[in-house]
mmCIF file with all atom_site columns, C-alpha atoms in Angstrom:
data_model
loop_
_atom_site.group_PDB
_atom_site.id
_atom_site.type_symbol
_atom_site.label_atom_id
_atom_site.label_alt_id
_atom_site.label_comp_id
_atom_site.label_asym_id
_atom_site.label_entity_id
_atom_site.label_seq_id
_atom_site.pdbx_PDB_ins_code
_atom_site.Cartn_x
_atom_site.Cartn_y
_atom_site.Cartn_z
_atom_site.occupancy
_atom_site.B_iso_or_equiv
_atom_site.pdbx_formal_charge
_atom_site.auth_seq_id
_atom_site.auth_comp_id
_atom_site.auth_asym_id
_atom_site.auth_atom_id
_atom_site.pdbx_PDB_model_num
ATOM 1  C CA . UNK A 1 1  ? 75.187 56.102 67.034 1.00 95.00 ? 1  UNK A CA 1
ATOM 2  C CA . UNK A 1 2  ? 77.830 58.271 65.428 1.00 97.00 ? 2  UNK A CA 1
ATOM 3  C CA . UNK A 1 3  ? 78.303 61.987 64.891 1.00 97.00 ? 3  UNK A CA 1
ATOM 4  C CA . UNK A 1 4  ? 80.591 64.009 62.664 1.00 97.00 ? 4  UNK A CA 1
ATOM 5  C CA . UNK A 1 5  ? 82.699 66.720 64.264 1.00 97.00 ? 5  UNK A CA 1
ATOM 6  C CA . UNK A 1 6  ? 85.037 69.375 62.919 1.00 97.00 ? 6  UNK A CA 1
ATOM 7  C CA . UNK A 1 7  ? 88.645 68.323 63.514 1.00 96.00 ? 7  UNK A CA 1
ATOM 8  C CA . UNK A 1 8  ? 89.787 71.818 64.498 1.00 96.00 ? 8  UNK A CA 1
ATOM 9  C CA . UNK A 1 9  ? 87.256 72.647 67.210 1.00 96.00 ? 9  UNK A CA 1
ATOM 10 C CA . UNK A 1 10 ? 85.098 69.564 67.796 1.00 96.00 ? 10 UNK A CA 1
ATOM 11 C CA . UNK A 1 11 ? 81.928 71.337 66.714 1.00 96.00 ? 11 UNK A CA 1
ATOM 12 C CA . UNK A 1 12 ? 79.426 68.735 65.464 1.00 96.00 ? 12 UNK A CA 1
ATOM 13 C CA . UNK A 1 13 ? 77.508 68.751 62.207 1.00 95.00 ? 13 UNK A CA 1
ATOM 14 C CA . UNK A 1 14 ? 74.139 70.180 63.215 1.00 93.00 ? 14 UNK A CA 1
ATOM 15 C CA . UNK A 1 15 ? 70.750 70.998 61.760 1.00 91.00 ? 15 UNK A CA 1
ATOM 16 C CA . UNK A 1 16 ? 69.119 74.319 62.627 1.00 86.00 ? 16 UNK A CA 1
ATOM 17 C CA . UNK A 1 17 ? 65.473 74.156 63.601 1.00 79.00 ? 17 UNK A CA 1
ATOM 18 C CA . UNK A 1 18 ? 65.073 77.922 64.070 1.00 79.00 ? 18 UNK A CA 1
ATOM 19 C CA . UNK A 1 19 ? 62.675 79.543 66.548 1.00 81.00 ? 19 UNK A CA 1
ATOM 20 C CA . UNK A 1 20 ? 65.588 80.299 68.922 1.00 80.00 ? 20 UNK A CA 1
ATOM 21 C CA . UNK A 1 21 ? 65.991 76.610 69.742 1.00 78.00 ? 21 UNK A CA 1
ATOM 22 C CA . UNK A 1 22 ? 69.359 74.899 69.958 1.00 79.00 ? 22 UNK A CA 1
ATOM 23 C CA . UNK A 1 23 ? 70.609 73.236 66.776 1.00 86.00 ? 23 UNK A CA 1
ATOM 24 C CA . UNK A 1 24 ? 70.212 69.455 66.651 1.00 94.00 ? 24 UNK A CA 1
ATOM 25 C CA . UNK A 1 25 ? 73.370 67.334 66.395 1.00 96.00 ? 25 UNK A CA 1
ATOM 26 C CA . UNK A 1 26 ? 72.983 65.046 63.382 1.00 97.00 ? 26 UNK A CA 1
ATOM 27 C CA . UNK A 1 27 ? 73.672 61.353 63.993 1.00 97.00 ? 27 UNK A CA 1
ATOM 28 C CA . UNK A 1 28 ? 74.223 58.298 61.806 1.00 97.00 ? 28 UNK A CA 1
ATOM 29 C CA . UNK A 1 29 ? 73.448 54.664 62.639 1.00 96.00 ? 29 UNK A CA 1
ATOM 30 C CA . UNK A 1 30 ? 76.865 53.419 61.534 1.00 97.00 ? 30 UNK A CA 1
ATOM 31 C CA . UNK A 1 31 ? 80.414 54.685 61.134 1.00 97.00 ? 31 UNK A CA 1
ATOM 32 C CA . UNK A 1 32 ? 80.316 53.607 57.472 1.00 97.00 ? 32 UNK A CA 1
ATOM 33 C CA . UNK A 1 33 ? 77.238 55.726 56.719 1.00 97.00 ? 33 UNK A CA 1
ATOM 34 C CA . UNK A 1 34 ? 78.781 58.777 58.384 1.00 97.00 ? 34 UNK A CA 1
ATOM 35 C CA . UNK A 1 35 ? 82.057 58.276 56.520 1.00 97.00 ? 35 UNK A CA 1
ATOM 36 C CA . UNK A 1 36 ? 80.159 57.891 53.236 1.00 97.00 ? 36 UNK A CA 1
ATOM 37 C CA . UNK A 1 37 ? 78.468 61.235 53.929 1.00 96.00 ? 37 UNK A CA 1
ATOM 38 C CA . UNK A 1 38 ? 81.865 62.886 54.437 1.00 96.00 ? 38 UNK A CA 1
ATOM 39 C CA . UNK A 1 39 ? 83.297 61.268 51.312 1.00 97.00 ? 39 UNK A CA 1
ATOM 40 C CA . UNK A 1 40 ? 80.332 62.410 49.210 1.00 97.00 ? 40 UNK A CA 1
ATOM 41 C CA . UNK A 1 41 ? 80.893 65.996 50.400 1.00 96.00 ? 41 UNK A CA 1
ATOM 42 C CA . UNK A 1 42 ? 84.701 65.801 50.089 1.00 96.00 ? 42 UNK A CA 1
ATOM 43 C CA . UNK A 1 43 ? 85.150 66.708 53.767 1.00 95.00 ? 43 UNK A CA 1
ATOM 44 C CA . UNK A 1 44 ? 87.241 63.822 55.124 1.00 95.00 ? 44 UNK A CA 1
ATOM 45 C CA . UNK A 1 45 ? 90.222 66.115 55.837 1.00 96.00 ? 45 UNK A CA 1
ATOM 46 C CA . UNK A 1 46 ? 88.159 68.631 57.821 1.00 97.00 ? 46 UNK A CA 1
ATOM 47 C CA . UNK A 1 47 ? 85.805 66.374 59.776 1.00 97.00 ? 47 UNK A CA 1
ATOM 48 C CA . UNK A 1 48 ? 85.953 63.068 61.611 1.00 96.00 ? 48 UNK A CA 1
ATOM 49 C CA . UNK A 1 49 ? 83.405 60.465 62.659 1.00 98.00 ? 49 UNK A CA 1
ATOM 50 C CA . UNK A 1 50 ? 83.102 59.771 66.385 1.00 98.00 ? 50 UNK A CA 1
ATOM 51 C CA . UNK A 1 51 ? 81.072 57.249 68.330 1.00 98.00 ? 51 UNK A CA 1
ATOM 52 C CA . UNK A 1 52 ? 78.704 58.910 70.784 1.00 97.00 ? 52 UNK A CA 1
ATOM 53 C CA . UNK A 1 53 ? 80.518 58.006 73.967 1.00 97.00 ? 53 UNK A CA 1
ATOM 54 C CA . UNK A 1 54 ? 80.404 59.950 77.206 1.00 96.00 ? 54 UNK A CA 1
ATOM 55 C CA . UNK A 1 55 ? 83.814 61.453 76.408 1.00 96.00 ? 55 UNK A CA 1
ATOM 56 C CA . UNK A 1 56 ? 82.758 62.488 72.884 1.00 96.00 ? 56 UNK A CA 1
ATOM 57 C CA . UNK A 1 57 ? 79.571 64.057 74.244 1.00 96.00 ? 57 UNK A CA 1
ATOM 58 C CA . UNK A 1 58 ? 81.567 66.107 76.755 1.00 96.00 ? 58 UNK A CA 1
ATOM 59 C CA . UNK A 1 59 ? 83.861 67.389 73.995 1.00 95.00 ? 59 UNK A CA 1
ATOM 60 C CA . UNK A 1 60 ? 80.876 68.295 71.810 1.00 96.00 ? 60 UNK A CA 1
ATOM 61 C CA . UNK A 1 61 ? 79.233 70.061 74.742 1.00 95.00 ? 61 UNK A CA 1
ATOM 62 C CA . UNK A 1 62 ? 82.394 72.122 75.252 1.00 96.00 ? 62 UNK A CA 1
ATOM 63 C CA . UNK A 1 63 ? 82.411 73.102 71.581 1.00 95.00 ? 63 UNK A CA 1
ATOM 64 C CA . UNK A 1 64 ? 78.705 73.960 71.708 1.00 93.00 ? 64 UNK A CA 1
ATOM 65 C CA . UNK A 1 65 ? 79.001 75.818 75.015 1.00 93.00 ? 65 UNK A CA 1
ATOM 66 C CA . UNK A 1 66 ? 76.351 73.801 76.819 1.00 93.00 ? 66 UNK A CA 1
ATOM 67 C CA . UNK A 1 67 ? 75.922 70.863 79.186 1.00 95.00 ? 67 UNK A CA 1
ATOM 68 C CA . UNK A 1 68 ? 76.159 67.417 77.573 1.00 95.00 ? 68 UNK A CA 1
ATOM 69 C CA . UNK A 1 69 ? 72.702 66.404 78.778 1.00 94.00 ? 69 UNK A CA 1
ATOM 70 C CA . UNK A 1 70 ? 71.107 69.334 76.938 1.00 94.00 ? 70 UNK A CA 1
ATOM 71 C CA . UNK A 1 71 ? 72.348 68.267 73.485 1.00 95.00 ? 71 UNK A CA 1
ATOM 72 C CA . UNK A 1 72 ? 69.472 67.285 71.221 1.00 94.00 ? 72 UNK A CA 1
ATOM 73 C CA . UNK A 1 73 ? 70.026 64.762 68.427 1.00 96.00 ? 73 UNK A CA 1
ATOM 74 C CA . UNK A 1 74 ? 68.492 64.219 65.008 1.00 95.00 ? 74 UNK A CA 1
ATOM 75 C CA . UNK A 1 75 ? 69.052 61.099 62.885 1.00 96.00 ? 75 UNK A CA 1
ATOM 76 C CA . UNK A 1 76 ? 70.313 61.694 59.353 1.00 94.00 ? 76 UNK A CA 1
ATOM 77 C CA . UNK A 1 77 ? 67.629 60.550 56.932 1.00 86.00 ? 77 UNK A CA 1
ATOM 78 C CA . UNK A 1 78 ? 68.363 57.421 55.002 1.00 70.00 ? 78 UNK A CA 1
#
């Protein structure tokens, strides 16, 4: 699994579900699919694709201001 994070602060691309629940971190099944998403949006300079490793999860949790084990994920459709 892969996520896309902002290069400047590590904040991941997320989807808001509303109802005062935490946003879901969007994931892709391959690096290529995530990079294609960035290319289609013209965001390669601002964002990077990261594999969901323990280290990457900790950095995302810091950016989100929560514990890594509370991050909820949502697969990008397609």
